[in-house]
Structures are given as C-alpha cells and as structure tokens.
mmCIF file of C-alpha atoms in Angstrom:
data_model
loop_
_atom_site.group_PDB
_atom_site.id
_atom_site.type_symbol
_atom_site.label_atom_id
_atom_site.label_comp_id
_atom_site.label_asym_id
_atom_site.label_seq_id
_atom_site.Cartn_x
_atom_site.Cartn_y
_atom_site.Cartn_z
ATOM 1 C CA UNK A 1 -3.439 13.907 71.913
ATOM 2 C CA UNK A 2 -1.727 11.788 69.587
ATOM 3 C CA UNK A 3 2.088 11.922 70.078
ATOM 4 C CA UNK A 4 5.357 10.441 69.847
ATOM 5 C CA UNK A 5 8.287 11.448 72.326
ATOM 6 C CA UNK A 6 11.617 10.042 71.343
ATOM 7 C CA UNK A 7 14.787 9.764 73.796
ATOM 8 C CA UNK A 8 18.145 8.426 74.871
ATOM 9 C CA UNK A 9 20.137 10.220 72.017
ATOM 10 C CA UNK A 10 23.920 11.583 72.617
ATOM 11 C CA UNK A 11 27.431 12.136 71.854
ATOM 12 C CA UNK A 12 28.958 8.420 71.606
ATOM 13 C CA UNK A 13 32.270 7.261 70.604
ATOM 14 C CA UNK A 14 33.080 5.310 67.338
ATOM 15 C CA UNK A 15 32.432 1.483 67.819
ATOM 16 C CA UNK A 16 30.287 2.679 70.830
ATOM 17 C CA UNK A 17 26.334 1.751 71.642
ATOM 18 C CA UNK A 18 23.298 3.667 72.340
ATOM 19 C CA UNK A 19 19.905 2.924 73.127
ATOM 20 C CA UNK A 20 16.663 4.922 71.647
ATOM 21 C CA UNK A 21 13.104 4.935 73.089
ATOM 22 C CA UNK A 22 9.839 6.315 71.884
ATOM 23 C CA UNK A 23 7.206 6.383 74.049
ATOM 24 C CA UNK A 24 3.757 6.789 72.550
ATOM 25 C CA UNK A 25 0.284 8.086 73.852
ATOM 26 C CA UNK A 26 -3.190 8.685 72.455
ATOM 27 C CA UNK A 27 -3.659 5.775 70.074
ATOM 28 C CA UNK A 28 -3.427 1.796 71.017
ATOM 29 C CA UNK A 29 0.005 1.492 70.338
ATOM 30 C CA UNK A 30 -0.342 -2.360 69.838
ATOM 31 C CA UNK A 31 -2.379 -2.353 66.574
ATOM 32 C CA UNK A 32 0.153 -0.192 64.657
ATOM 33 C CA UNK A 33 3.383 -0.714 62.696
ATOM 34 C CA UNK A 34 6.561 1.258 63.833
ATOM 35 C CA UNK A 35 9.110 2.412 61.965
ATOM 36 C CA UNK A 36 12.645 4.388 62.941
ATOM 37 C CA UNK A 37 13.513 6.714 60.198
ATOM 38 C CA UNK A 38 16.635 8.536 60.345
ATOM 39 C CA UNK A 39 18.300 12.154 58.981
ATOM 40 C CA UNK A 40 22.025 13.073 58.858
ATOM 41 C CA UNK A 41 22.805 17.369 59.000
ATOM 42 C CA UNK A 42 21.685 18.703 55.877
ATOM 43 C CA UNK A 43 20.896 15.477 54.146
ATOM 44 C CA UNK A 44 17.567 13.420 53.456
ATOM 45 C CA UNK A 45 15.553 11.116 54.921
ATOM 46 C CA UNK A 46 16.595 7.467 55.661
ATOM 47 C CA UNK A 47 14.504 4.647 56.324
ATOM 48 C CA UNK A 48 16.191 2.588 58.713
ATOM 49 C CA UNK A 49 13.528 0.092 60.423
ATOM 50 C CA UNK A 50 10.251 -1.017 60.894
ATOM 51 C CA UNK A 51 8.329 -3.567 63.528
ATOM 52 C CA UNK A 52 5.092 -4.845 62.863
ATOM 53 C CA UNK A 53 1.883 -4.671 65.266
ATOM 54 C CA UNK A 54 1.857 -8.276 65.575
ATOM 55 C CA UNK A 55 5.296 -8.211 65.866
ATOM 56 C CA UNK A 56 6.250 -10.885 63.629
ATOM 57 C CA UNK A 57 7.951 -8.908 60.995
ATOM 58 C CA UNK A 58 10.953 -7.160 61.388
ATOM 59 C CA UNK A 59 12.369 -5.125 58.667
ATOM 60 C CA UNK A 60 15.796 -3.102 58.657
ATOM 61 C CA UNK A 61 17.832 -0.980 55.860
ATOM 62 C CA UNK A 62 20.922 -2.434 54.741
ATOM 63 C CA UNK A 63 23.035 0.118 56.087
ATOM 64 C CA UNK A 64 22.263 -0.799 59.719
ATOM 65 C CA UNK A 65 21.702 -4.425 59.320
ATOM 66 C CA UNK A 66 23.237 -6.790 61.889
ATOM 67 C CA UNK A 67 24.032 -3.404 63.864
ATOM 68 C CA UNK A 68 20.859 -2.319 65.023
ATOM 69 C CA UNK A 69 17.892 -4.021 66.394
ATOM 70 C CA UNK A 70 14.393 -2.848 66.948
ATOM 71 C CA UNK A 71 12.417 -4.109 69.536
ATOM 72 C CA UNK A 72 8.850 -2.961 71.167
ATOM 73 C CA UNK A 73 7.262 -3.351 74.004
ATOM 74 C CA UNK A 74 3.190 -3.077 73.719
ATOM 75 C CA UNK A 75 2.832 -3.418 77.342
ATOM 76 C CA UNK A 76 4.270 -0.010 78.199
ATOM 77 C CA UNK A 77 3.555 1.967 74.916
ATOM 78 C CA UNK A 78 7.117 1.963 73.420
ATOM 79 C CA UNK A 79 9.483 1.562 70.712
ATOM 80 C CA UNK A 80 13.020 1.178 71.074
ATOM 81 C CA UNK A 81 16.499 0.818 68.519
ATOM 82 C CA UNK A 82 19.225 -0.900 70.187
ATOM 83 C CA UNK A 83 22.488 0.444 68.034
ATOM 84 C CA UNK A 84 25.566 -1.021 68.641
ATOM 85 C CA UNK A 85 29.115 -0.571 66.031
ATOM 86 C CA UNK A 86 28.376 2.672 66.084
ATOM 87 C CA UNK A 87 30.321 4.676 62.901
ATOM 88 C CA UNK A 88 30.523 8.477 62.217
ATOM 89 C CA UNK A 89 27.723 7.798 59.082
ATOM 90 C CA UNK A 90 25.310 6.542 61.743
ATOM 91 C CA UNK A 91 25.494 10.378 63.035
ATOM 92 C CA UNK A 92 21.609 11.825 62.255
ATOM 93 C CA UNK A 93 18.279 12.935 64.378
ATOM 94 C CA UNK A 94 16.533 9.780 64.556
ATOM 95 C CA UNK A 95 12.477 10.440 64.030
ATOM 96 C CA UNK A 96 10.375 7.351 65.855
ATOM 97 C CA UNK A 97 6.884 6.810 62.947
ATOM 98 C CA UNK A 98 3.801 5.418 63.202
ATOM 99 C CA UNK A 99 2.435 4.144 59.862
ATOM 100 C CA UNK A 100 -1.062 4.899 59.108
ATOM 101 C CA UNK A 101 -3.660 1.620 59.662
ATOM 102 C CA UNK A 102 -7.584 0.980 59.765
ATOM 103 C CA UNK A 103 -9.483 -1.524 61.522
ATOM 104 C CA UNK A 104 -8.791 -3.928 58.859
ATOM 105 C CA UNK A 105 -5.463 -3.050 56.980
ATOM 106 C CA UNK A 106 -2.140 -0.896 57.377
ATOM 107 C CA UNK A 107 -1.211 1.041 54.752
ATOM 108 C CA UNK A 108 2.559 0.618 53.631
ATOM 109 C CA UNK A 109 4.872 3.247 53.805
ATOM 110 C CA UNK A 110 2.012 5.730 55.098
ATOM 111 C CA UNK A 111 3.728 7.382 58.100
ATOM 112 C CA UNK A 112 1.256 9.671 59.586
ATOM 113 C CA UNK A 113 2.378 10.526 63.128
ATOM 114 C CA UNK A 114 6.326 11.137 63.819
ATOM 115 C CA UNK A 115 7.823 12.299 67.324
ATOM 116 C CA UNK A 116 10.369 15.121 67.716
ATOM 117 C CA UNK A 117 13.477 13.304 66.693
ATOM 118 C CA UNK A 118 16.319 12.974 69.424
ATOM 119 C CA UNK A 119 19.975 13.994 67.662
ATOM 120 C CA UNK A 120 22.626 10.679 67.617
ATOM 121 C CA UNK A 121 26.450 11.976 66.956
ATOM 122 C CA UNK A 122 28.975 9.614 66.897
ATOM 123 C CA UNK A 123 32.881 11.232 67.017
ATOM 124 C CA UNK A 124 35.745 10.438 69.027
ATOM 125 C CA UNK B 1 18.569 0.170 47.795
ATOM 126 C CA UNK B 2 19.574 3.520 46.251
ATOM 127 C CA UNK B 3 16.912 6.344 46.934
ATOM 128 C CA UNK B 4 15.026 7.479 44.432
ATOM 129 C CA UNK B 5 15.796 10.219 42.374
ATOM 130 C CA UNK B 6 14.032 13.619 42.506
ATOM 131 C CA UNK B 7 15.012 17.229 41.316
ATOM 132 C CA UNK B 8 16.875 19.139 43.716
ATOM 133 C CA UNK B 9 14.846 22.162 43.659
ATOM 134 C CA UNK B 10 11.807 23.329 42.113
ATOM 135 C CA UNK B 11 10.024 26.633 41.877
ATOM 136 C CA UNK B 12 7.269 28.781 41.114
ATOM 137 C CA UNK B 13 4.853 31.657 41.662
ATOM 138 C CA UNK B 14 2.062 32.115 43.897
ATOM 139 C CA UNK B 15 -0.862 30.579 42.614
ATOM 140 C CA UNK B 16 0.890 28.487 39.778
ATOM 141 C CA UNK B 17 1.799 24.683 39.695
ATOM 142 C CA UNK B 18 4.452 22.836 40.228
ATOM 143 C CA UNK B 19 5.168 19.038 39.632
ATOM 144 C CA UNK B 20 7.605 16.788 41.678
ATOM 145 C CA UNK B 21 9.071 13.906 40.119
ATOM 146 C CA UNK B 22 10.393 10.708 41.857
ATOM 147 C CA UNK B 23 12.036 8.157 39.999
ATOM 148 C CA UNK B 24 12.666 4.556 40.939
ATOM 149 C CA UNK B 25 12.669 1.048 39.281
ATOM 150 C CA UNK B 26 10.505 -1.691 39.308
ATOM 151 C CA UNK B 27 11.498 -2.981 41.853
ATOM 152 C CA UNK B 28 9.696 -0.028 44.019
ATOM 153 C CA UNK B 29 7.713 2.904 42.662
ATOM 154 C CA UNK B 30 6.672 0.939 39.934
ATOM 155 C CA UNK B 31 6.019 -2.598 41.295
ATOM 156 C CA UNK B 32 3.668 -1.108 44.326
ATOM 157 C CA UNK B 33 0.960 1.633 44.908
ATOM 158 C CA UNK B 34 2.380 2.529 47.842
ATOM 159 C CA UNK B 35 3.832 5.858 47.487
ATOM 160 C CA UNK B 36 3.926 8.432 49.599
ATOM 161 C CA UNK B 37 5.288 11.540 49.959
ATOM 162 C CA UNK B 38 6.298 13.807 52.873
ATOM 163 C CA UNK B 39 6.446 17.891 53.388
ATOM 164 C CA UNK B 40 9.080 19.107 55.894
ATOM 165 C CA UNK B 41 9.768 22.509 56.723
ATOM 166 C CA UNK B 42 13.237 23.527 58.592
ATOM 167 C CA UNK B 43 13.562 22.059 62.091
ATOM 168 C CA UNK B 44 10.726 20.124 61.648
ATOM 169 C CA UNK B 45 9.742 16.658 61.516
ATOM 170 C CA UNK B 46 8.448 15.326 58.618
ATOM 171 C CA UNK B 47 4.286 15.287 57.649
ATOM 172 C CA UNK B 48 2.516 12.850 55.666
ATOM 173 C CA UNK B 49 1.243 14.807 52.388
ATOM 174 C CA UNK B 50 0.218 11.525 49.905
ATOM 175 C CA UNK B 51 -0.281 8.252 50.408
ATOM 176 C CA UNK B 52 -0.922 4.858 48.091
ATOM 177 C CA UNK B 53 -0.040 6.913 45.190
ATOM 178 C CA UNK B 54 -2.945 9.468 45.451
ATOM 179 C CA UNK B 55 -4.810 9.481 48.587
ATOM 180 C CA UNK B 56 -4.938 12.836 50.699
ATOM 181 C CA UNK B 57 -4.534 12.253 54.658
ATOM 182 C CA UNK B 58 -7.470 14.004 56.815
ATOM 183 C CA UNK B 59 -6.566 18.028 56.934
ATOM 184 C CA UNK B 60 -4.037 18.511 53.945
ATOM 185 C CA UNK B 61 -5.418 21.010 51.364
ATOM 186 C CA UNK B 62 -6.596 19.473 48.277
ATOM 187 C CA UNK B 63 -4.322 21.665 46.359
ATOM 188 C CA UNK B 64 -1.591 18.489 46.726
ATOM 189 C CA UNK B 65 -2.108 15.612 44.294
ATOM 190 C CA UNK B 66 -0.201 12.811 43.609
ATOM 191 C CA UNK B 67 -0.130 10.214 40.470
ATOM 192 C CA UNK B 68 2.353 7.706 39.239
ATOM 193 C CA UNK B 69 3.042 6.312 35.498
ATOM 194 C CA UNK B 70 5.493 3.616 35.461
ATOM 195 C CA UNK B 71 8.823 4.164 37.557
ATOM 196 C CA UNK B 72 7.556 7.441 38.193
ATOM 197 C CA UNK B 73 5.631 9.169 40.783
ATOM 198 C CA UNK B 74 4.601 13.109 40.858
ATOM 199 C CA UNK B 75 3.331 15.272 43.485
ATOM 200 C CA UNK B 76 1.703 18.268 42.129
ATOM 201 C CA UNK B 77 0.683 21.267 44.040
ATOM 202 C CA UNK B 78 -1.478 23.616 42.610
ATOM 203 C CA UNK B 79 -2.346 27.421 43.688
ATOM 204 C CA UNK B 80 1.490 27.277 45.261
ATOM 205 C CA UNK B 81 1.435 29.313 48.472
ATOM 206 C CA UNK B 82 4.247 30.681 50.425
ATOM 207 C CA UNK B 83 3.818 28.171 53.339
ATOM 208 C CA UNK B 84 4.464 25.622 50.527
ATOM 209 C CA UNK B 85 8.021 26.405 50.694
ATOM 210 C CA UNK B 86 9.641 23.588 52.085
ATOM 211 C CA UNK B 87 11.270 20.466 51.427
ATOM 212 C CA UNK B 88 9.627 17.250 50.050
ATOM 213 C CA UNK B 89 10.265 13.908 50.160
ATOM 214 C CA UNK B 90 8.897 10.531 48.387
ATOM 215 C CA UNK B 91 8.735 7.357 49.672
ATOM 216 C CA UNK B 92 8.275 3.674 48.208
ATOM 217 C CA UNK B 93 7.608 0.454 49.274
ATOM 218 C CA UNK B 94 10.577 -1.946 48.278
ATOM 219 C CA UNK B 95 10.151 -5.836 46.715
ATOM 220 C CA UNK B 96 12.835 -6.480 49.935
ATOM 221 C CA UNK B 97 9.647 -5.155 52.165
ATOM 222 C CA UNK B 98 11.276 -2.611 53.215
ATOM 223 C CA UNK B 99 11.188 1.418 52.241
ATOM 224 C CA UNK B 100 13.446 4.042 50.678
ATOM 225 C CA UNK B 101 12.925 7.533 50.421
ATOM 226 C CA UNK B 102 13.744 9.934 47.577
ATOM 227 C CA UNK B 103 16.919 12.469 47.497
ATOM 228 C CA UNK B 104 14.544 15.420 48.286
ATOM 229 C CA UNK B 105 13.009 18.584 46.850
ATOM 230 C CA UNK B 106 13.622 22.111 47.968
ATOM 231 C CA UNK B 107 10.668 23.664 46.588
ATOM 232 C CA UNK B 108 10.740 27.995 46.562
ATOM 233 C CA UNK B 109 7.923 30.257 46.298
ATOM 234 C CA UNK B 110 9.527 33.238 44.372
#
C-alpha cells in the first residue's frame, strides 16, 4: 500500500525548534518530488516546501524561508522539515505530499498521495 | 505570494452544477497549466481532484472537470451529490517555482 506516515509534531515554545519526519512505503521514494504543505485551525491550505527527486532543487514559501529547511533521505524512505524560530503563525497540522510523476516527467503541483498530518502548536 | 482567490462557499442541489472559480495573476494560474485542485472533507487530508488544468487522476468520477481562461481556473462538478459536500482547494504553479493554494471553497449540497 501506498502511504505516507508523518511524525515528531508537539507543543513547542515561541522561538523554539522541532523536527518533522515522513516516512514513506509502497512506491520508490527516490524518483518522486516531496513537498510539506501546511494548515492552521480552521484556515486553508499552505504550501510551505518542496524537494526534488534528484534532490537538486529546493523550494520553500516565503513565510518560512531561512526558518525551515527540508531535507530527505532516499536511503531510508523519508522526508523531514527541520523548523527552527518557531512563532505562534507557524501553529498548523503539517501534511507530508508526494507529487504525482511518470517514468519520464513529474507533474507540477499534482499532489496525489498525502500522509495523516501530525498537529505543530507553538504557545508559551 | 498571496493565494488565490476563490468564493467562500458555493451551493446547489442534487444533481445540478456547480462551478468553482480561482483567480490568480499571470504570474501563476495564467502563466502555467499546472493547476490543480484538491477535495477535503472534515478531518481529512486533502485528495487530488484535477490536475494540469483538466486531467482527472485514476478513480475520481468524471462528474469533476476542470478548465482555465486567462487568470482563471474553474472546477465544475456536475450531477452534485451529497458526498460532494466538502471543501475545495486550487493550486498553481508560481513563476518563483514554487506553489500557492487558493483561499478555499465550502461547497453545500442543500
């Protein structure tokens, strides 16, 4: 089965750091892009980074830019977002993507597989 | 980036049509084909409805369409359903290669 399992989100102070992970299983992980996409309580969705399968592009929102940083690691199947400054408007369930590719192209923006999402809230 | 605009909530009957509109610039919806858009019912993560403008994933009913005219992209779901209630969502491609997502759609099935 296709999936994506997020973890490592939690209560965490202003100014304070966290670590996500998404582990994935069912597809080879290493010939898609990844993307973190983020949602505050009640609100929308929020792009907030991507990492390419050949992992020479990096892309991030402007919101968490300089803050965050998205790393992977094809060897064990996983995705992870380093955030560090944490503020109060960085509080959402973060939702780990895969965007949709064939043998020969990806297809921008396409995210067809998405985990769980694992909740971030950051108060004092 | 600002997200793009869409209605805040739409409704209809069973078996009408509805239309969803997204709204960006040139610099997104209408610079790329590479819209998508996303259903989402409460609790639940996101699923990929439309992609590159038009393009149905595997499994999702053929009642969902999409097109795009300029700035603008629709979704249009036809013979609306009551498990079409739900939130939706579009998403563009960005000139800064990156991706922003609409404000959302709270569509109701009265």
């Amino acid at each position: 089965e296709v999936q994506l399992v997020e973890s490592g989100g939690g209560l965490v102070k202003p100014g304070g750091s966290l670590r996500l992970s998404c582990a994935a299983s069912g597809f080879t992980f290493s010939r898609y892009n990844m993307n973190w996409v983020r949602q505050a309580p009640g609100k929308g969705l929020e792009w907030v980074s991507s990492f390419s399968s050949s992992s020479s592009h990096l892309d991030y929102a402007d919101s968490v830019k300089g803050r965050f940083t998205i790393s992977r690691d094809n060897a064990k199947n996983s995705l992870y977002l380093q955030m560090n400054s944490l503020r109060a408007e960085d509080t959402a369930v973060y939702y780990c993507a895969r965007e949709d590719c064939s043998s020969t192209s990806c297809y921008p923006g396409a995210f067809d597989i998405w985990g769980q999402g694992t909740m971030v809230t950051v108060s004092s | 980036q600002s997200a793009l605009t869409q209605p805040a909530s739409v409704s209809g009957s069973p078996g009408q049509s509805i239309t969803i509109s997204c709204t960006g610039t040139s610099s997104d919806v209408g610079g790329y084909n590479y819209v998508s858009w996303y259903q989402q019912h409460p609790g639940k993560a996101p699923k990929l409805m439309i992609y590159d403008v038009s393009n149905r994933p595997s499994g999702v009913s053929n009642r969902f369409s999409g097109t795009k005219s300029g700035n603008t992209a629709s979704l249009i779901i036809s013979g609306l359903q009551a498990e079409d209630e739900a939130d939706y969502y579009c998403n563009s491609y960005t000139s800064s290669s990156t991706y922003v997502f609409g404000t959302g759609t709270k569509v109701t099935v009265l």
